[in-house]
mmCIF file of C-alpha atoms and ligand atoms in Angstrom:
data_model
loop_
_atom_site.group_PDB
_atom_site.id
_atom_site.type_symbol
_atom_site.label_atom_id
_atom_site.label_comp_id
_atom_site.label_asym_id
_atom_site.label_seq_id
_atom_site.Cartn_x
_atom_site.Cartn_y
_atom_site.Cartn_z
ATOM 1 C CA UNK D 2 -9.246 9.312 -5.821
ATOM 2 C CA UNK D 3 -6.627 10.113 -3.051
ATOM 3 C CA UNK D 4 -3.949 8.591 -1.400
ATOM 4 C CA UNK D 5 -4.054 9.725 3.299
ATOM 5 C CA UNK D 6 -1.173 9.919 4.293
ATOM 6 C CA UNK D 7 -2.084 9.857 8.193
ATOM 7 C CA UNK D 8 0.945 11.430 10.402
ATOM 8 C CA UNK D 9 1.519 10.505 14.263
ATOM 9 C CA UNK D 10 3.344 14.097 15.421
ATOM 10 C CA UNK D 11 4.093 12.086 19.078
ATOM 11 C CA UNK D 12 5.935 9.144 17.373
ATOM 12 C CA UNK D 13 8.827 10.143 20.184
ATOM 13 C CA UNK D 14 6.889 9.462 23.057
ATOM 14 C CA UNK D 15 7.673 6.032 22.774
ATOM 15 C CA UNK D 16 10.946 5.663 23.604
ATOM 16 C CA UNK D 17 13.278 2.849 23.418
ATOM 17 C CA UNK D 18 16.975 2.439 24.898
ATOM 18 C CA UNK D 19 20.338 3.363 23.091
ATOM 19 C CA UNK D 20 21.325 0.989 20.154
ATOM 20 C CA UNK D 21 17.482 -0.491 20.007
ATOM 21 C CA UNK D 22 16.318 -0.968 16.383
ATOM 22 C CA UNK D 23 12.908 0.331 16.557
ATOM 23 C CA UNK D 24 13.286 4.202 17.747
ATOM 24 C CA UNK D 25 12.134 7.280 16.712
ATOM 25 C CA UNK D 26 14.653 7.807 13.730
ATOM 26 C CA UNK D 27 12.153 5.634 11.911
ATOM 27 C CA UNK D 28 9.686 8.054 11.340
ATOM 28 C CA UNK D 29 11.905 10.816 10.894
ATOM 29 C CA UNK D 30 13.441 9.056 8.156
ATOM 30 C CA UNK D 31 10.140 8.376 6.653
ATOM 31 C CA UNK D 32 9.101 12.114 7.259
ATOM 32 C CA UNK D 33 12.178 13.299 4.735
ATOM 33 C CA UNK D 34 11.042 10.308 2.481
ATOM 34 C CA UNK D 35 7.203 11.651 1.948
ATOM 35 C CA UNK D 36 8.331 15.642 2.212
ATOM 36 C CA UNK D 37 5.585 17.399 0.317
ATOM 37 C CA UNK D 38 7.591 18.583 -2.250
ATOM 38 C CA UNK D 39 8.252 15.280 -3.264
ATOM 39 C CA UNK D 40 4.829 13.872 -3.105
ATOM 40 C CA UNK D 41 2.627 16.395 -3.681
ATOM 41 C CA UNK D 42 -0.518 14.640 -4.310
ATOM 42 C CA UNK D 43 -1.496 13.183 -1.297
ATOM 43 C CA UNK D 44 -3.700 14.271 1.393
ATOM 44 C CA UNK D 45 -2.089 14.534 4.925
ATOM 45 C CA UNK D 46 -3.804 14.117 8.314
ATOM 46 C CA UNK D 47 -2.309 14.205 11.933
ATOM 47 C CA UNK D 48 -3.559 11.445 13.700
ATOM 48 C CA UNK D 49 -5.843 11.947 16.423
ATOM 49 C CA UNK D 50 -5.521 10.041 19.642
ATOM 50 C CA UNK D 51 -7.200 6.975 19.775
ATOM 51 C CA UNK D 52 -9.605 5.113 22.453
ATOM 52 C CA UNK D 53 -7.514 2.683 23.888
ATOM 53 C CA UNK D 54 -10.127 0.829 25.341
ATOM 54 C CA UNK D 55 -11.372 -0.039 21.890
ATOM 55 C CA UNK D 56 -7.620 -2.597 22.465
ATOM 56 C CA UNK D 57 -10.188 -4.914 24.902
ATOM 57 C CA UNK D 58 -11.611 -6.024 21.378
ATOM 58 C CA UNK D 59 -9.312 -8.319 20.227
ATOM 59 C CA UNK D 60 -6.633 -8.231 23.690
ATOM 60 C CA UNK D 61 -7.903 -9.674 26.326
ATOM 61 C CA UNK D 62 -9.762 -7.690 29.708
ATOM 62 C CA UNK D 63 -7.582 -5.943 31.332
ATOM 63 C CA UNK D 64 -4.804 -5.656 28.926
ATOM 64 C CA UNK D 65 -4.486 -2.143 28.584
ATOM 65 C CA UNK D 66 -4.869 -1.324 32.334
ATOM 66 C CA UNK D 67 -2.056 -4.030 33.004
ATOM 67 C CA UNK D 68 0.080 -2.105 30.537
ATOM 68 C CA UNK D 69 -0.135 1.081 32.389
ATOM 69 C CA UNK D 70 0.872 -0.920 35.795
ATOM 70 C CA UNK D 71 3.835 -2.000 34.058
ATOM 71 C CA UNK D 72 4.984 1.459 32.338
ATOM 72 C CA UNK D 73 7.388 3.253 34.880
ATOM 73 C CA UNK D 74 6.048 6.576 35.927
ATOM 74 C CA UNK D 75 9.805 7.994 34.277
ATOM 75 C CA UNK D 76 11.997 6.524 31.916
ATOM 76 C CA UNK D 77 11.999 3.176 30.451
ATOM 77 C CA UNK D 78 11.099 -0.405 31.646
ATOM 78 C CA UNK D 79 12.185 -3.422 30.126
ATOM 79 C CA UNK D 80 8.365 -5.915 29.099
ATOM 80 C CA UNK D 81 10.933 -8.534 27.716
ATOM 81 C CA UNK D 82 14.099 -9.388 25.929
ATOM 82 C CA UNK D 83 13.349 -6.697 23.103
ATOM 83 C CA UNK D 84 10.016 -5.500 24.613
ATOM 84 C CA UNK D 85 9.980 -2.318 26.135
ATOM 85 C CA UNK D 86 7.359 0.444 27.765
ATOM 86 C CA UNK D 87 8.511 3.820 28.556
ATOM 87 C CA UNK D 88 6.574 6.886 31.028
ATOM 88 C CA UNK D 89 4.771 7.635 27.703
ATOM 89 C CA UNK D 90 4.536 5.051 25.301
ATOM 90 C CA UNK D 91 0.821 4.355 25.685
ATOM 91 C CA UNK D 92 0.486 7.745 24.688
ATOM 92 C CA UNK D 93 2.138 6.754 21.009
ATOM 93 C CA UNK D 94 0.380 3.517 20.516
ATOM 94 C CA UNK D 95 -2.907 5.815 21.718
ATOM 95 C CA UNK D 96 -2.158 7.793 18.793
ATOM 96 C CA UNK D 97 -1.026 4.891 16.264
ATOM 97 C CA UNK D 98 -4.649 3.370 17.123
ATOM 98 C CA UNK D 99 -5.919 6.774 16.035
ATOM 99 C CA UNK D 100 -4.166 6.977 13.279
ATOM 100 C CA UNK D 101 -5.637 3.455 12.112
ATOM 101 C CA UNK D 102 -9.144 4.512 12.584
ATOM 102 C CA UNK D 103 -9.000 7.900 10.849
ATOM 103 C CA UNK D 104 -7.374 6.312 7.978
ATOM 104 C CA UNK D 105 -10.387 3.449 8.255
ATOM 105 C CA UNK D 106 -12.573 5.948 8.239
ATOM 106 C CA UNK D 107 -11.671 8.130 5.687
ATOM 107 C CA UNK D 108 -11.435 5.077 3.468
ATOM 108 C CA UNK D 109 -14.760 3.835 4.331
ATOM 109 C CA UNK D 110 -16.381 6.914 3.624
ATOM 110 C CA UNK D 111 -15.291 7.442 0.099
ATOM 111 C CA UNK D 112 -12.985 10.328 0.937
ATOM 112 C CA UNK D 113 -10.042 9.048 -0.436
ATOM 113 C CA UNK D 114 -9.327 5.307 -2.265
ATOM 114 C CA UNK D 115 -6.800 4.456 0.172
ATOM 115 C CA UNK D 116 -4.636 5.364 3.178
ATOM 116 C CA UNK D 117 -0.481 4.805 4.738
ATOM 117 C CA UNK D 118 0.323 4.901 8.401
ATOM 118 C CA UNK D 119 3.391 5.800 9.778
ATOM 119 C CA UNK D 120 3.410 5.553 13.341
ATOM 120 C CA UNK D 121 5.185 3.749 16.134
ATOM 121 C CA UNK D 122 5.245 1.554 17.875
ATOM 122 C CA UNK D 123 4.322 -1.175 15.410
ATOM 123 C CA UNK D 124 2.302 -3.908 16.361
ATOM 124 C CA UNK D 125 1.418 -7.411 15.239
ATOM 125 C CA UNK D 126 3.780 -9.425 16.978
ATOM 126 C CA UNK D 127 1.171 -7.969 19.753
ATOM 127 C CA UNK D 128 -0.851 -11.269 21.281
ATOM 128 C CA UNK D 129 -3.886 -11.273 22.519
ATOM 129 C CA UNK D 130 -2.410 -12.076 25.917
ATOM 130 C CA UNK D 131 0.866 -10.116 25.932
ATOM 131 C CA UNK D 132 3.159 -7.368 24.039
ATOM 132 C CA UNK D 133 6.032 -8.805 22.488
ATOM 133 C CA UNK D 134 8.565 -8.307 19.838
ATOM 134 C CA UNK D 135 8.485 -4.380 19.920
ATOM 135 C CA UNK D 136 4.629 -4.360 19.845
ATOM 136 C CA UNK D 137 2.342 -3.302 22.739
ATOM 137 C CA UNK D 138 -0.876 -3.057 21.276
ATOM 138 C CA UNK D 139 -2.429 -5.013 17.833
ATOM 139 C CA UNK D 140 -3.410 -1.872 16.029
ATOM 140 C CA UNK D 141 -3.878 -3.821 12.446
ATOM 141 C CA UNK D 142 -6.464 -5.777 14.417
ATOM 142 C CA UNK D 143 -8.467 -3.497 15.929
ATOM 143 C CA UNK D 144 -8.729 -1.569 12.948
ATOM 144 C CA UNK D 145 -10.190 -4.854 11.056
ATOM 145 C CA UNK D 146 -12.546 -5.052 13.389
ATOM 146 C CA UNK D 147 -13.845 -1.684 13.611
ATOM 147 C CA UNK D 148 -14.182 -2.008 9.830
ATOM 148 C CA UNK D 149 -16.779 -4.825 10.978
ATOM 149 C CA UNK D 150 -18.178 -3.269 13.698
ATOM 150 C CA UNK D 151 -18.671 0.683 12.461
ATOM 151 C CA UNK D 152 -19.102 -0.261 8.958
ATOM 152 C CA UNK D 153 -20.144 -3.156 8.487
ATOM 153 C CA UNK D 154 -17.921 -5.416 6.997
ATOM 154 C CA UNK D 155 -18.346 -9.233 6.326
ATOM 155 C CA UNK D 156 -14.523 -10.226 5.538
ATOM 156 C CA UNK D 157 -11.758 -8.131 6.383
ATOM 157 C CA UNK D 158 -8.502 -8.871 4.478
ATOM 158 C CA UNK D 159 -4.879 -8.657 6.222
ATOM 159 C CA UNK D 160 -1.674 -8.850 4.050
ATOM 160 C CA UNK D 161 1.672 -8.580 5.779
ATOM 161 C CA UNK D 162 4.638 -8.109 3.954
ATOM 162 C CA UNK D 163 6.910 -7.122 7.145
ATOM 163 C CA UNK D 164 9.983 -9.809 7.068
ATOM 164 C CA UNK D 165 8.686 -11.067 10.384
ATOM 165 C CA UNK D 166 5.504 -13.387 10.706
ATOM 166 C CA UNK D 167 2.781 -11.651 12.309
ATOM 167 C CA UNK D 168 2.436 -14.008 15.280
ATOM 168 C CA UNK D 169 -0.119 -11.549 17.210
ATOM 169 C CA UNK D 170 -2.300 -10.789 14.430
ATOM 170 C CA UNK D 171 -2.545 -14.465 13.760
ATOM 171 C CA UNK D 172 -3.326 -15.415 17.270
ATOM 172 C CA UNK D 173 -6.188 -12.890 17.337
ATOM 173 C CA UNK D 174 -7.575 -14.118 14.413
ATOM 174 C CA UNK D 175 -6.854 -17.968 14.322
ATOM 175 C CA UNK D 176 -10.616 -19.413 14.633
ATOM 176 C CA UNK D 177 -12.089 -16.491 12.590
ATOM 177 C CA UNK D 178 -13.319 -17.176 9.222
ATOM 178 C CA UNK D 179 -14.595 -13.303 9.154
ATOM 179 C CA UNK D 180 -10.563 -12.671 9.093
ATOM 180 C CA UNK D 181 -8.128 -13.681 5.800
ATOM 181 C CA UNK D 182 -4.827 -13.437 7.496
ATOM 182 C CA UNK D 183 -2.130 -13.756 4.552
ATOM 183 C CA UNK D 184 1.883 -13.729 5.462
ATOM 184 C CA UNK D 185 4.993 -13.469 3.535
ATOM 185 C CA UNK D 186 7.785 -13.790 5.888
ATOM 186 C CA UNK D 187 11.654 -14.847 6.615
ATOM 187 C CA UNK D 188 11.836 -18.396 7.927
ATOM 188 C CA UNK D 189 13.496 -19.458 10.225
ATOM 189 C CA UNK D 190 13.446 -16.101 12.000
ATOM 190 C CA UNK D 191 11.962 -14.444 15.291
ATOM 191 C CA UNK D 192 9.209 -14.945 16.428
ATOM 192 C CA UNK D 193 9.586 -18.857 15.090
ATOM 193 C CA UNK D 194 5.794 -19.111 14.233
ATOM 194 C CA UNK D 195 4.311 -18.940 10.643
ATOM 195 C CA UNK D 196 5.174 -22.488 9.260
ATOM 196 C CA UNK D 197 2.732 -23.365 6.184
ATOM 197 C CA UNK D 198 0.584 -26.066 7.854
ATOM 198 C CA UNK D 199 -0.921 -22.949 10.651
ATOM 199 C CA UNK D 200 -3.958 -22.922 8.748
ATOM 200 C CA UNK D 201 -6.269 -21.700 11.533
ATOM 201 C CA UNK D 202 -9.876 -22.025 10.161
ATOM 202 C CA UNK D 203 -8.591 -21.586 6.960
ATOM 203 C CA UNK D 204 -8.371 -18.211 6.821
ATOM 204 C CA UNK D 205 -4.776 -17.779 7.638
ATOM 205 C CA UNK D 206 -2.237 -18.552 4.806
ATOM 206 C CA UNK D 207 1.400 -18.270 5.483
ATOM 207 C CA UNK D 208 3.846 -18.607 2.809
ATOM 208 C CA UNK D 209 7.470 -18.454 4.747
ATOM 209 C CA UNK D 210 10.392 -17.386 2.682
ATOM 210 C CA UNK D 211 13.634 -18.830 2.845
ATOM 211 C CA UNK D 212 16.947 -16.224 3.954
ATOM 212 C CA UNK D 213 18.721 -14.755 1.261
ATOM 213 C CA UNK D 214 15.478 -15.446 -1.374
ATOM 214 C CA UNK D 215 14.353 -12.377 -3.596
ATOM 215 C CA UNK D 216 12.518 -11.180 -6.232
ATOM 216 C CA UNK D 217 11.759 -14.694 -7.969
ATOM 217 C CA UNK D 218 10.524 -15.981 -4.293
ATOM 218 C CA UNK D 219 8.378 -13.252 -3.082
ATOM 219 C CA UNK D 220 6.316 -12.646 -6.929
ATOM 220 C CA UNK D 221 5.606 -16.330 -6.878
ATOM 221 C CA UNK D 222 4.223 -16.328 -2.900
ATOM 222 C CA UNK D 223 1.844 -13.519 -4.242
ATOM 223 C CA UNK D 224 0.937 -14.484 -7.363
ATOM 224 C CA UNK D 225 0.575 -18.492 -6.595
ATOM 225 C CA UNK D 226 -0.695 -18.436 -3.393
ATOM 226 C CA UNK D 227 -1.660 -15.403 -1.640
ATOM 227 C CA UNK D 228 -3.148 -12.758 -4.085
ATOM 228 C CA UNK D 229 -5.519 -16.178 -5.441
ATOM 229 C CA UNK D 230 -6.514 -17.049 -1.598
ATOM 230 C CA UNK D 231 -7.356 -12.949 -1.144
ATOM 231 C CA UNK D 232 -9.809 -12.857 -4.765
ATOM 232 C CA UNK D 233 -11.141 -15.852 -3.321
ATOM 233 C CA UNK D 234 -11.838 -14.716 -0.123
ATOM 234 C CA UNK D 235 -13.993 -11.102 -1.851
ATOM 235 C CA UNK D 236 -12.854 -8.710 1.218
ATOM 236 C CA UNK D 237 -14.972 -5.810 1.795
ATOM 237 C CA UNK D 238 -11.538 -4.012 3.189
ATOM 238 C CA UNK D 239 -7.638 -5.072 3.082
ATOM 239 C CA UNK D 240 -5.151 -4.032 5.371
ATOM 240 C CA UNK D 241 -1.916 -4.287 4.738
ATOM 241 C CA UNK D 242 0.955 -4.684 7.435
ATOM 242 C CA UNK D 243 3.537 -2.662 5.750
ATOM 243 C CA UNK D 244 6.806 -3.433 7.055
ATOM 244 C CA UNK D 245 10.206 -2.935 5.161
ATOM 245 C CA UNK D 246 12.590 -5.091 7.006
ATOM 246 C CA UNK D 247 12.798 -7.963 4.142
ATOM 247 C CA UNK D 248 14.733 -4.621 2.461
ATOM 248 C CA UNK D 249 18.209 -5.936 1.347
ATOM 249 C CA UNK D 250 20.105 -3.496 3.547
ATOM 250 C CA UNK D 251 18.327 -4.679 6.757
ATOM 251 C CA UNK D 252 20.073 -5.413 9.864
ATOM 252 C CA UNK D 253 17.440 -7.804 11.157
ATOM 253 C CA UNK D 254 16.477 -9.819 8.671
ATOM 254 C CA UNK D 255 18.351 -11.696 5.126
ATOM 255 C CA UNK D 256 15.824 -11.347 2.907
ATOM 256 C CA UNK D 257 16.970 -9.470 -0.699
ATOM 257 C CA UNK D 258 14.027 -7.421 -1.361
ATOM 258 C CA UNK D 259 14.539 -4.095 -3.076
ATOM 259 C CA UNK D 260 12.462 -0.953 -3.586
ATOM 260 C CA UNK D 261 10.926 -2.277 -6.893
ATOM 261 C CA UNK D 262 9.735 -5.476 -5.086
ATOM 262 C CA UNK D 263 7.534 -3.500 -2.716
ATOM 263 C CA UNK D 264 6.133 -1.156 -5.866
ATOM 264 C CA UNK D 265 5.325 -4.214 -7.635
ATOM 265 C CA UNK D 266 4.166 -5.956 -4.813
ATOM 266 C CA UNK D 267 1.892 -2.783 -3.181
ATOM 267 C CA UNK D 268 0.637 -2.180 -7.519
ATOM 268 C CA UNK D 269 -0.405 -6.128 -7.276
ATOM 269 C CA UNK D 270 -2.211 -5.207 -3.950
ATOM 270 C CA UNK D 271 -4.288 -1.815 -5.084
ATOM 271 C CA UNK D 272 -5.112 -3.886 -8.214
ATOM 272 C CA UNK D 273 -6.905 -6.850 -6.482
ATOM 273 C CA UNK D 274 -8.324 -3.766 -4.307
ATOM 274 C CA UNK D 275 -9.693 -2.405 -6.798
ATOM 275 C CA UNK D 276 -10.875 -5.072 -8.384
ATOM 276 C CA UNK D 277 -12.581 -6.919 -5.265
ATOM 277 C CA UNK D 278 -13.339 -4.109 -2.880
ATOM 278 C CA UNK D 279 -13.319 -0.310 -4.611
ATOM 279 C CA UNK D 280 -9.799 0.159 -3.860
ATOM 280 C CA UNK D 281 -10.060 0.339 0.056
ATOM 281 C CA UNK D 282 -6.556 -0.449 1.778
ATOM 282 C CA UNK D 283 -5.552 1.059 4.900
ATOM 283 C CA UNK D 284 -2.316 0.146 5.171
ATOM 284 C CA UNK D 285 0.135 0.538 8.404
ATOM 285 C CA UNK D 286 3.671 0.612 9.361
ATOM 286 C CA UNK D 287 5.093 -2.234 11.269
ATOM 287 C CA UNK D 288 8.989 -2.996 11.073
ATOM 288 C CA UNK D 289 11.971 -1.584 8.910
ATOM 289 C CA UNK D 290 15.122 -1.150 10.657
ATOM 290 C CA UNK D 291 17.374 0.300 7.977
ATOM 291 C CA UNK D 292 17.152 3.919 7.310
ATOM 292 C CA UNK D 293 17.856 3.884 3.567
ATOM 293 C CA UNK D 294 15.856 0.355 3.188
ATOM 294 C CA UNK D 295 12.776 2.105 5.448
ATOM 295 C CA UNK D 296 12.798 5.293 3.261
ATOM 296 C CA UNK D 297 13.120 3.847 0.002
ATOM 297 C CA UNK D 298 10.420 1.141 0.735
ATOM 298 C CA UNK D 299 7.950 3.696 2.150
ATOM 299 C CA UNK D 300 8.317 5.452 -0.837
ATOM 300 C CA UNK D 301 7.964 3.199 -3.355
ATOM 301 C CA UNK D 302 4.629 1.953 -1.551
ATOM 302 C CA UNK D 303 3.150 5.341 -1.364
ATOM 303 C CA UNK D 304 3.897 5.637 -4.809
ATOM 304 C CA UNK D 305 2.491 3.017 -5.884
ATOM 305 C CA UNK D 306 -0.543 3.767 -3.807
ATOM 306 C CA UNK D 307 -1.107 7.149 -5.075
ATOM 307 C CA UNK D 308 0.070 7.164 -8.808
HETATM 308 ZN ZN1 ZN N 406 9.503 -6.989 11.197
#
């Protein structure tokens, strides 16, 4: 079966100021990295916009309608120290939602084995109660629990590999036993959360990774500790939180990861999909703030997804 490749065509609506890390360049660089003629084999979708009300389950009411009292009606405003909401960026993470859901949905209905996102902005660092950390709204999360709510599913799976802990997908999902929340992750490093002992109901598992660590470090979090907890856990779905900021080259983050790492780590990941849930992953772009390091990671996941 297929690999989606779901596109978001209005990843430049969201727009960021001069010099900030997380701007459109992203997804052009990712763009040149999938080019058909390099991967021909995969199925490609624009992403449809999404319902942004769907946000109210898992933010809390009123969320989304205090995010559009905060965007400027022109140009940019600033949400926090790296935080920021310009005249159309709720017209970006609309579309990143959609994205999520068409890829959820083609995955749950047997159309293809398994699905990327590449949209902007990315968000788990997204709390229930506020945007932070470049992230307005928790896509990954809603998208887990439309997998429960359209189709069904009694435990929903999220791996994130993005160099930064997921804070906001972990505060959504903290008293949820429904929810296997599974981080690799820099420590110490923004946002500061993520230590071992946040355990939440026992379905969160973070395994925090130590600056300049590597291969060695990041094959034994998986294969010790997180890929065991997710064939325990017997997920109907997993979503991954793809980001490729623990990339060697990137300028936010020390970890030494390398394009290898994330094919063997994304071929460890399709295997226990395959194995525990018929292959369904929808996994989405969060972080990766080196061109070369974003491109070459991307890559090597989709590879991995689709060969
Ligand atoms: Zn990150």
């Amino acid at each position: 079966m297929a690999t989606l490749l779901v596109s978001q065509r209005n990843y430049d609506d969201h727009r960021t100021p001069a010099g900030h890390p997380e701007r459109a360049e992203r997804l052009r660089a990712i763009e040149e990295a999938l080019d058909p003629a390099l991967f021909p084999g995969l199925l490609r979708k624009d992403a449809p916009f999404g319902d942004l009300t769907l946000a109210e389950i898992v933010h809390d009411p009123g969320y989304v309608q205090a995010l559009s009292t905060v965007r400027p009606a022109e140009g940019i405003a600033r949400i926090d120290e790296d935080t920021f909401i310009s005249s159309t960026s709720l017209d970006a993470a609309g579309t990143a939602l959609g994205a999520g859901l068409a890829a959820l949905d083609a995955v749950a209905l047997g159309e293809v084995e398994n699905a990327f996102c590449a949209v902007r902005p990315p968000g788990h660092h997204a709390e229930r109660a506020r945007p932070m950390g470049f992230c307005l709204i928790n896509t990954i999360a809603i998208v887990a629990r439309e997998a429960q709510r359209k189709y069904g599913a009694e435990r929903v799976a999220i791996i994130d590999f993005d160099v930064h802990h997921g804070n906001g997908t972990q505060d959504i999902f903290y008293d949820d036993p429904t929810v296997l929340y599974a981080s690799t992750h820099q420590m110490p490093l923004f946002p500061g959360t993520g230590a071992a002992d946040e355990t939440g109901a026992g379905n969160i598992v973070n395994v925090p990774l130590p600056s300049r660590s590597g291969k060695a470090e990041m094959m034994g979090a998986y294969s010790e500790t997180i890929l065991p907890r997710l064939a325990a856990f017997r997920p109907d779905f997993i979503l991954l939180s793809a980001g490729f900021d623990a990339d060697y080259r990137d300028p936010l983050a020390q970890l030494n990861w390398h394009p290898d790492d994330f094919s063997w780590l994304t071929l460890k990941l399709r295997e226990a999909a395959q194995s525990l849930c018929g292959g369904r992953i929808v996994s989405m772009l969060e972080g990766g703030y080196d061109r070369q390091g974003l491109a070459t990671g991307v890559a090597a996941h989709l590879t991995a997804l689709s060969s």
